[in-house]
Coordinates of C-alpha atoms in Angstrom, one line a residue:
X1 CA -61.3 -45.1 23.7
X2 CA -62.4 -42.4 21.2
X3 CA -62.1 -39.9 24.0
X4 CA -58.6 -40.8 25.2
X5 CA -57.5 -40.8 21.6
X6 CA -58.9 -37.1 21.2
X7 CA -57.3 -36.2 24.4
X8 CA -53.7 -38.0 23.5
X9 CA -53.7 -35.3 20.8
X10 CA -54.0 -32.9 23.3
X11 CA -50.1 -32.2 23.8
X12 CA -49.7 -31.9 20.2
X13 CA -52.5 -29.3 19.7
X14 CA -50.7 -27.5 22.5
X15 CA -47.4 -27.6 20.8
X16 CA -49.2 -26.4 17.4
X17 CA -50.7 -23.6 19.6
X18 CA -47.5 -22.3 20.7
X19 CA -46.0 -22.5 17.0
X20 CA -48.9 -20.3 15.9
X21 CA -48.7 -17.9 18.8
X22 CA -45.1 -17.6 18.1
X23 CA -45.6 -16.8 14.5
X24 CA -48.4 -14.1 15.7
X25 CA -45.9 -12.6 17.7
X26 CA -43.4 -12.6 15.0
X27 CA -46.0 -11.2 12.4
X28 CA -46.8 -8.4 15.0
X29 CA -43.1 -7.6 14.8
X30 CA -43.0 -7.4 11.5
X31 CA -45.9 -5.2 11.1
X32 CA -44.4 -2.8 13.4
X33 CA -41.2 -3.0 11.3
X34 CA -42.7 -2.1 7.9
X35 CA -43.9 1.1 9.7
X36 CA -40.5 1.8 10.6
X37 CA -39.2 0.6 7.2
X38 CA -41.7 3.1 5.5
X39 CA -40.1 6.0 7.0
X40 CA -36.3 4.9 6.7
X41 CA -36.3 3.2 3.3
X42 CA -37.4 5.0 -0.4
X43 CA -39.9 3.2 -2.2
X44 CA -38.8 1.6 -5.5
X45 CA -41.0 1.5 -8.5
X46 CA -40.5 -0.2 -11.9
X47 CA -41.0 1.0 -15.2
X48 CA -42.4 -2.3 -16.6
X49 CA -42.6 -1.8 -20.3
X50 CA -38.7 -0.9 -20.3
X51 CA -37.3 -2.9 -17.6
X52 CA -35.5 0.2 -16.2
X53 CA -35.5 0.6 -12.5
X54 CA -36.1 3.8 -10.9
X55 CA -35.6 5.5 -7.4
X56 CA -38.7 6.7 -6.0
X57 CA -38.8 9.8 -3.8
X58 CA -39.8 10.0 -0.2
X59 CA -43.3 10.8 -1.3
X60 CA -43.8 7.7 -3.5
X61 CA -46.2 4.9 -2.7
X62 CA -44.5 2.7 0.1
X63 CA -44.4 -1.1 -0.5
X64 CA -42.9 -3.7 1.6
X65 CA -39.6 -5.1 0.7
X66 CA -41.2 -8.6 -0.2
X67 CA -43.7 -6.7 -2.7
X68 CA -40.7 -4.7 -4.3
X69 CA -38.7 -7.9 -4.7
X70 CA -41.2 -9.7 -6.6
X71 CA -42.3 -6.8 -8.9
X72 CA -38.8 -5.6 -10.0
X73 CA -36.6 -8.4 -8.7
X74 CA -34.2 -5.7 -7.0
X75 CA -31.5 -7.1 -4.7
X76 CA -32.1 -5.8 -1.3
X77 CA -30.2 -2.5 -0.4
X78 CA -28.3 -2.2 2.9
X79 CA -31.3 -0.4 4.5
X80 CA -33.6 -3.2 3.8
X81 CA -30.9 -5.5 5.1
X82 CA -30.6 -3.8 8.4
X83 CA -34.5 -3.7 8.9
X84 CA -34.4 -7.5 8.2
X85 CA -31.8 -7.9 10.8
X86 CA -33.5 -5.8 13.2
X87 CA -36.9 -7.5 12.7
X88 CA -35.2 -10.9 13.6
X89 CA -33.3 -9.5 16.6
X90 CA -36.8 -8.2 17.9
X91 CA -38.3 -11.6 17.5
X92 CA -35.3 -13.1 19.2
X93 CA -35.5 -10.6 22.1
X94 CA -39.4 -11.4 22.4
X95 CA -38.7 -15.1 22.7
X96 CA -36.0 -14.6 25.3
X97 CA -38.0 -12.1 27.1
X98 CA -40.5 -15.1 27.6
X99 CA -37.7 -17.4 28.9
X100 CA -37.7 -19.4 26.0
X101 CA -33.6 -19.2 25.3
X102 CA -33.2 -22.1 23.1
X103 CA -35.6 -20.8 20.5
X104 CA -34.3 -17.3 20.6
X105 CA -30.8 -18.7 19.7
X106 CA -32.1 -21.2 17.2
X107 CA -34.0 -18.4 15.6
X108 CA -30.5 -16.6 15.3
X109 CA -28.6 -19.3 14.3
X110 CA -30.8 -20.4 11.5
X111 CA -30.1 -17.0 9.6
X112 CA -27.7 -17.3 6.7
X113 CA -25.6 -14.4 7.8
X114 CA -25.5 -15.4 11.5
X115 CA -21.8 -16.5 11.1
X116 CA -20.8 -12.9 10.1
X117 CA -23.1 -10.9 12.0
X118 CA -21.6 -10.1 15.4
X119 CA -24.5 -8.5 16.8
X120 CA -26.7 -11.7 16.4
X121 CA -23.6 -13.7 17.8
X122 CA -23.5 -11.4 20.9
X123 CA -27.4 -11.6 21.6
X124 CA -27.1 -15.6 21.2
X125 CA -24.2 -15.5 23.8
X126 CA -26.5 -13.3 26.0
X127 CA -29.3 -15.7 26.0
X128 CA -27.2 -18.6 26.8
X129 CA -25.7 -16.9 29.6
X130 CA -29.2 -15.7 31.2
X131 CA -30.3 -19.3 30.6
X132 CA -27.6 -20.7 32.6
X133 CA -28.2 -18.1 35.5
X134 CA -31.7 -19.7 35.7
X135 CA -33.0 -21.7 38.7
X136 CA -35.2 -24.7 38.3
X137 CA -38.3 -24.0 40.4
X138 CA -39.8 -26.5 42.5
X139 CA -43.4 -27.5 41.0
X140 CA -44.6 -28.1 44.8
X141 CA -44.1 -24.3 45.4
X142 CA -45.8 -23.1 42.5
X143 CA -49.0 -21.0 43.6
X144 CA -52.3 -20.7 41.6
X145 CA -54.8 -17.9 41.8
X146 CA -58.2 -17.6 40.2
X147 CA -61.0 -15.0 39.8
X148 CA -64.6 -15.2 38.5
X149 CA -66.1 -13.1 35.8
X150 CA -64.9 -9.4 36.4
X151 CA -67.0 -6.5 37.3
X152 CA -66.7 -3.6 34.9
X153 CA -68.8 -1.4 36.4
X154 CA -69.5 -1.7 40.2
X155 CA -72.5 0.7 40.2
X156 CA -74.5 -1.8 38.2
X157 CA -73.0 -4.8 39.9
X158 CA -73.6 -3.2 43.6
X159 CA -76.9 -1.9 43.2
X160 CA -78.8 -3.5 46.0
X161 CA -80.5 -6.2 44.3
X162 CA -80.5 -9.8 45.4
X163 CA -77.3 -10.6 43.5
X164 CA -75.2 -8.0 45.1
X165 CA -74.1 -9.8 47.9
X166 CA -72.8 -12.8 45.7
X167 CA -71.1 -10.4 43.3
X168 CA -69.4 -8.6 46.6
X169 CA -68.2 -12.0 47.8
X170 CA -66.6 -14.0 45.0
X171 CA -66.0 -11.4 41.9
X172 CA -63.3 -9.0 41.8
X173 CA -63.7 -5.5 39.8
X174 CA -61.5 -4.5 36.9
X175 CA -59.8 -1.9 38.8
X176 CA -58.7 -4.5 41.3
X177 CA -57.8 -6.9 39.0
X178 CA -55.3 -4.4 36.9
X179 CA -53.9 -3.4 40.5
X180 CA -53.0 -7.1 41.3
X181 CA -52.0 -7.9 38.0
X182 CA -49.4 -4.7 38.0
X183 CA -48.3 -5.7 41.6
X184 CA -47.5 -9.2 40.7
X185 CA -45.6 -8.3 37.6
X186 CA -43.5 -6.2 39.8
X187 CA -42.9 -8.7 42.4
X188 CA -41.5 -10.9 39.7
X189 CA -44.5 -13.1 39.2
X190 CA -44.6 -15.2 35.9
X191 CA -47.5 -16.9 34.4
X192 CA -47.0 -20.7 33.5
X193 CA -49.1 -23.3 32.3
X194 CA -50.2 -26.7 34.5
X195 CA -48.2 -28.5 31.3
X196 CA -45.0 -26.5 32.6
X197 CA -45.5 -28.2 36.1
X198 CA -45.8 -31.7 34.6
X199 CA -46.7 -33.6 31.2
X200 CA -48.2 -36.8 30.3
X201 CA -45.8 -39.0 28.5
X202 CA -47.1 -42.0 26.2
X203 CA -44.4 -44.9 25.9
X204 CA -44.5 -47.2 23.0
X205 CA -46.9 -49.7 24.7
X206 CA -49.2 -46.9 25.2
X207 CA -49.3 -46.4 28.6
X208 CA -49.2 -42.8 30.1
X209 CA -47.4 -41.6 32.9
X210 CA -47.2 -38.1 34.5
X211 CA -43.8 -36.7 34.4
X212 CA -42.3 -33.5 36.4
X213 CA -41.7 -30.6 34.2
X214 CA -38.7 -28.1 34.6
X215 CA -39.7 -24.6 35.1
X216 CA -36.3 -22.4 34.6
X217 CA -36.6 -18.7 35.5
X218 CA -34.1 -15.9 36.4
X219 CA -33.4 -15.1 40.2
X220 CA -36.2 -12.8 41.3
X221 CA -38.8 -14.3 39.0
X222 CA -41.4 -16.9 40.3
X223 CA -44.0 -19.0 38.5
X224 CA -47.7 -18.8 39.3
X225 CA -50.8 -20.5 37.4
X226 CA -53.9 -18.2 36.5
X227 CA -57.6 -19.4 36.0
X228 CA -61.0 -17.9 35.8
X229 CA -64.2 -19.6 36.6
X230 CA -67.7 -19.6 34.9
X231 CA -66.5 -17.8 31.6
X232 CA -70.2 -18.2 30.4
X233 CA -71.7 -14.8 31.1
X234 CA -75.0 -16.4 32.4
X235 CA -78.4 -14.6 31.5
X236 CA -78.6 -13.8 35.3
X237 CA -75.7 -11.5 35.2
X238 CA -77.4 -9.3 32.2
X239 CA -77.4 -5.6 32.9
X240 CA -74.9 -6.1 36.1
X241 CA -71.9 -4.4 34.7
X242 CA -69.9 -7.4 33.1
X243 CA -69.1 -8.2 29.9
X244 CA -71.5 -10.2 27.6
X245 CA -69.1 -12.2 25.6
X246 CA -65.7 -12.9 24.1
X247 CA -65.5 -12.0 20.3
X248 CA -62.7 -11.8 17.5
X249 CA -62.2 -8.2 16.6
X250 CA -61.4 -6.7 13.1
X251 CA -57.6 -7.0 14.2
X252 CA -57.7 -10.8 15.2
X253 CA -57.5 -9.7 18.7
X254 CA -59.5 -11.3 21.6
X255 CA -61.9 -8.8 23.2
X256 CA -65.2 -8.5 24.9
X257 CA -68.7 -7.1 23.9
X258 CA -70.1 -5.1 26.5
X259 CA -73.3 -3.4 26.9
X260 CA -73.3 0.0 28.7
X261 CA -75.7 1.2 31.1
X262 CA -77.4 3.2 28.2
X263 CA -77.6 0.1 26.2
X264 CA -74.9 0.8 23.6
X265 CA -72.8 -2.1 22.6
X266 CA -69.1 -1.5 22.8
X267 CA -66.1 -3.8 21.9
X268 CA -63.1 -3.5 24.5
X269 CA -61.2 -5.0 27.5
X270 CA -64.0 -5.7 30.0
X271 CA -62.5 -8.9 31.5
X272 CA -59.7 -11.3 32.3
X273 CA -58.6 -12.5 29.1
X274 CA -58.4 -9.2 26.9
X275 CA -56.7 -7.7 30.0
X276 CA -54.2 -10.2 30.3
X277 CA -53.7 -10.3 26.4
X278 CA -53.0 -6.4 26.6
X279 CA -50.7 -6.7 29.7
X280 CA -48.3 -9.4 28.2
X281 CA -48.2 -7.7 24.8
X282 CA -46.7 -5.0 26.9
X283 CA -44.8 -7.0 29.4
X284 CA -43.7 -10.3 27.6
X285 CA -41.6 -11.2 30.6
X286 CA -44.8 -11.9 32.5
X287 CA -45.5 -15.0 30.4
X288 CA -43.6 -18.1 30.5
X289 CA -42.9 -19.2 26.9
X290 CA -46.5 -17.9 25.7
X291 CA -48.6 -19.1 28.8
X292 CA -51.7 -17.2 29.6
X293 CA -54.4 -18.7 31.9
X294 CA -57.0 -21.4 32.2
X295 CA -61.0 -20.9 31.4
X296 CA -62.9 -23.6 33.6
X297 CA -66.4 -23.7 31.6
X298 CA -69.6 -25.1 32.6
X299 CA -72.1 -25.8 29.9
X300 CA -75.6 -25.3 31.1
X301 CA -76.1 -22.1 29.5
X302 CA -73.3 -21.9 26.9
X303 CA -69.5 -20.8 26.9
X304 CA -67.7 -17.8 26.2
X305 CA -71.1 -15.8 26.1
X306 CA -72.7 -18.1 23.2
X307 CA -75.9 -20.1 23.9
X308 CA -74.4 -23.6 23.2
X309 CA -76.6 -25.6 25.8
X310 CA -78.5 -28.2 23.6
X311 CA -81.6 -27.1 25.5
X312 CA -81.7 -24.2 23.2
X313 CA -82.0 -26.1 20.2
X314 CA -84.2 -28.8 21.6
X315 CA -86.5 -26.3 23.6
X316 CA -86.6 -28.6 26.3
X317 CA -85.9 -28.2 29.8
X318 CA -85.5 -24.5 29.5
X319 CA -85.3 -22.2 32.6
X320 CA -87.0 -18.6 32.6
X321 CA -83.9 -16.6 31.6
X322 CA -83.4 -19.1 28.6
X323 CA -87.1 -19.1 27.6
X324 CA -87.1 -15.0 27.9
X325 CA -83.8 -15.0 25.9
X326 CA -85.4 -17.3 23.1
X327 CA -88.6 -15.1 23.0
X328 CA -86.6 -12.0 22.5
X329 CA -84.6 -13.4 19.7
X330 CA -86.8 -15.4 17.5
X331 CA -84.0 -15.9 14.8
X332 CA -81.9 -17.6 17.3
X333 CA -79.7 -19.9 15.2
X334 CA -78.0 -22.7 17.7
X335 CA -75.3 -23.7 14.8
X336 CA -74.2 -20.6 14.4
X337 CA -73.9 -20.0 18.0
X338 CA -71.6 -23.1 18.3
X339 CA -69.6 -22.4 15.3
X340 CA -68.9 -18.9 16.7
X341 CA -68.0 -20.2 20.2
X342 CA -65.5 -22.7 18.5
X343 CA -63.9 -20.2 16.4
X344 CA -63.3 -17.9 19.5
X345 CA -61.9 -20.7 21.6
X346 CA -59.6 -21.7 18.8
X347 CA -58.3 -18.2 18.5
X348 CA -57.5 -18.2 22.3
X349 CA -55.9 -21.6 22.1
X350 CA -53.4 -20.3 19.7
X351 CA -52.7 -17.5 21.8
X352 CA -51.8 -19.5 24.9
X353 CA -55.1 -19.7 26.6
X354 CA -56.4 -23.1 27.9
X355 CA -59.5 -24.6 28.8
X356 CA -60.7 -26.8 31.5
X357 CA -64.1 -28.6 32.9
X358 CA -65.9 -27.1 35.6
X359 CA -68.7 -29.6 35.1
X360 CA -71.4 -29.0 32.8
X361 CA -73.7 -28.2 35.6
X362 CA -71.7 -26.5 38.3
X363 CA -71.9 -29.5 40.5
X364 CA -70.4 -30.6 43.7
X365 CA -68.3 -33.5 42.8
X366 CA -67.5 -34.4 46.7
X367 CA -71.4 -34.4 47.1
X368 CA -72.8 -36.0 44.3
X369 CA -73.4 -39.7 43.5
X370 CA -71.2 -41.4 41.0
X371 CA -73.9 -41.6 38.5
X372 CA -74.4 -37.8 38.7
X373 CA -71.0 -37.4 38.0
X374 CA -71.0 -39.5 35.1
X375 CA -74.2 -38.1 33.6
X376 CA -73.0 -34.7 34.3
X377 CA -69.5 -35.4 32.5
X378 CA -71.1 -36.8 29.5
X379 CA -73.0 -33.6 28.8
X380 CA -69.8 -31.7 29.3
X381 CA -68.0 -34.3 26.8
X382 CA -70.9 -33.7 24.1
X383 CA -71.6 -30.3 24.2
X384 CA -68.5 -28.4 25.2
X385 CA -65.4 -30.5 24.7
X386 CA -65.8 -30.4 21.0
X387 CA -66.1 -26.5 21.0
X388 CA -62.9 -25.9 23.0
X389 CA -60.9 -28.8 21.5
X390 CA -61.0 -31.3 24.2
X391 CA -59.1 -31.0 27.5
X392 CA -57.3 -33.2 30.3
X393 CA -58.2 -30.5 33.0
X394 CA -60.8 -30.3 35.2
X395 CA -61.3 -27.5 38.0
X396 CA -64.0 -28.3 40.4
X397 CA -67.0 -26.3 41.1
X398 CA -67.6 -25.0 44.5
X399 CA -64.0 -25.5 45.3
X400 CA -65.0 -29.1 46.0
X401 CA -63.0 -32.3 45.3
X402 CA -63.6 -36.1 45.0
X403 CA -61.8 -36.8 48.3
X404 CA -59.8 -35.0 51.2
X405 CA -55.8 -34.5 51.1
X406 CA -55.2 -37.9 50.9
X407 CA -54.2 -39.4 47.7
X408 CA -56.8 -40.1 44.9
X409 CA -58.5 -43.2 44.5
X410 CA -62.1 -44.7 44.2
X411 CA -64.8 -44.8 41.8
X412 CA -65.2 -41.2 40.9
X413 CA -61.4 -40.9 40.5
X414 CA -61.4 -44.0 38.3
X415 CA -64.1 -42.6 36.4
X416 CA -62.6 -39.0 35.4
X417 CA -59.3 -40.6 34.8
X418 CA -61.0 -43.0 32.3
X419 CA -62.6 -39.9 30.6
X420 CA -58.7 -38.6 29.9
X421 CA -58.8 -36.2 32.9
X422 CA -54.8 -35.8 34.3
X423 CA -54.9 -32.3 35.8
X424 CA -57.2 -31.8 38.9
X425 CA -57.7 -28.3 40.6
X426 CA -59.5 -27.5 43.8
X427 CA -59.7 -24.6 46.2
X428 CA -57.2 -24.2 49.1
X429 CA -56.3 -21.0 50.9
X430 CA -52.7 -22.2 51.4
X431 CA -49.9 -20.3 49.4
X432 CA -49.4 -23.5 47.3
X433 CA -50.8 -26.9 47.4
X434 CA -49.6 -29.5 45.0
X435 CA -49.9 -33.3 44.9
X436 CA -47.8 -34.8 42.1
X437 CA -48.3 -38.6 41.4
X438 CA -47.4 -40.6 38.3
X439 CA -50.9 -40.7 37.0
X440 CA -52.3 -37.2 38.0
X441 CA -51.4 -33.5 39.1
X442 CA -53.7 -32.1 41.7
X443 CA -53.4 -28.4 42.8
X444 CA -55.2 -25.9 45.1
X445 CA -56.2 -22.5 44.2
X446 CA -56.4 -19.2 45.8
X447 CA -59.8 -16.9 45.4
X448 CA -58.7 -13.5 44.8
X449 CA -62.2 -11.8 45.3
X450 CA -64.2 -9.5 47.9
X451 CA -64.6 -12.2 50.2
X452 CA -60.9 -13.3 50.8
X453 CA -59.8 -9.6 50.4
X454 CA -62.0 -8.3 53.4
X455 CA -61.8 -11.2 55.9
X456 CA -58.5 -12.8 55.2
X457 CA -56.2 -10.5 53.6
X458 CA -53.3 -11.9 55.3
X459 CA -53.3 -14.8 52.9
X460 CA -52.6 -12.7 50.3
X461 CA -49.8 -10.7 51.5
X462 CA -47.1 -12.9 49.4
X463 CA -49.3 -11.7 46.4
X464 CA -50.5 -8.2 47.3
X465 CA -51.5 -5.9 49.9
X466 CA -55.3 -6.1 49.8
X467 CA -55.9 -2.7 51.5
X468 CA -54.2 -0.8 48.7
X469 CA -56.2 -2.7 46.1
X470 CA -59.6 -3.3 47.7
X471 CA -62.0 -1.0 45.7
X472 CA -63.9 1.7 47.6
X473 CA -67.0 1.2 45.4
X474 CA -67.7 -2.3 47.3
X475 CA -70.2 -2.2 50.0
X476 CA -68.9 -3.2 53.4
X477 CA -68.8 -5.3 55.3
X478 CA -68.7 -8.1 52.6
X479 CA -71.3 -10.6 53.2
X480 CA -69.8 -13.6 55.2
X481 CA -70.0 -17.0 53.5
X482 CA -72.5 -19.5 54.9

């Protein structure tokens, strides 16, 4: 019951996250406008002792209009009012660009001068007209693509060692990822959330049912779901040209920590999360109402590059890599790792990212026993769920599933459902595969990796031309599976 109560609050957390995300976008707009205002508006200073207001020259110290009003209580000048109006319009344009037309209209209409501002009225009418031209997209025809950790330096990943083949099969380089993202954007693809496709509704009696959502997009746009598996930055990847962890930088942005070949640690955009964040900043119409993607997390090393597996604290059942890491880091602080991971996860949720279970031990749910699934799930709920704030989504490892294409039933489904999981994803090569029922949403995902691009490029033709994307740094032939 406690777990269900936690998951019942998920939708509320999602709503709050979207509000915070919107506020962050608005704050960014305000920051940009303050820079413009500093150029356009002459600063005002006060002679505090005499109460006489003096007009500053253009070389005077620049302060925001809010600071000036608080200091000298001067009514806003016409220029300042124009800047404020411009800020509101920019915020509304951003909301409308992300297809949240109702929010954009409401923002304008709640302004005190809306009834006398013809530009605001014209924008609101434009948003309403665009909304009325939108098409409701069938959720059964939404595609879902996924990646593993991206390769930032192909030379280090494809260096001929025993891990090269696996990287070549299931991973994607940053160069390939950026090309795919750009091409999909140009084709009109738009990021949506699983929660946009369907939502769980709780009635007064406490019964929870799945209801179809409505995705409204202008003609020429089409929705897709994005996810990434194993965002843990496992020990075995050290030195292989991939990011080391996700962090919050000095500007409050999510970035990667990356260790260069020379050992220097740098901060930047080296994996999917910051790359998508930067892309959406430039192209807000790539995101439907703030949606980003889903990170599917295991727990046996940790999450997001932080070593949160309880084994690091108990020092029991450690593998060779974990022992080596602890030996090299005698000041390791388990609680600090958990706290840092939690802070990063919270910031990501506030910015539109979502999380899913990938099982704690990356297990094959189709082949394992019910008892194994239960033990593994409880580990995930104990050591991962609190960090990421809970989830109602499970993305199965190995592309497996708890049954075939038939409807869900049986002990494994009943157990996962009892633990609060409502959204289930496997791997399927179809353009889209969605199974909707009143108690779950099930979706197939398409792997955009070396194996798929090399052996089955035709299965990706609706998304991009694999030949134009394929990184020449990849060794060929890509090793076959199995």
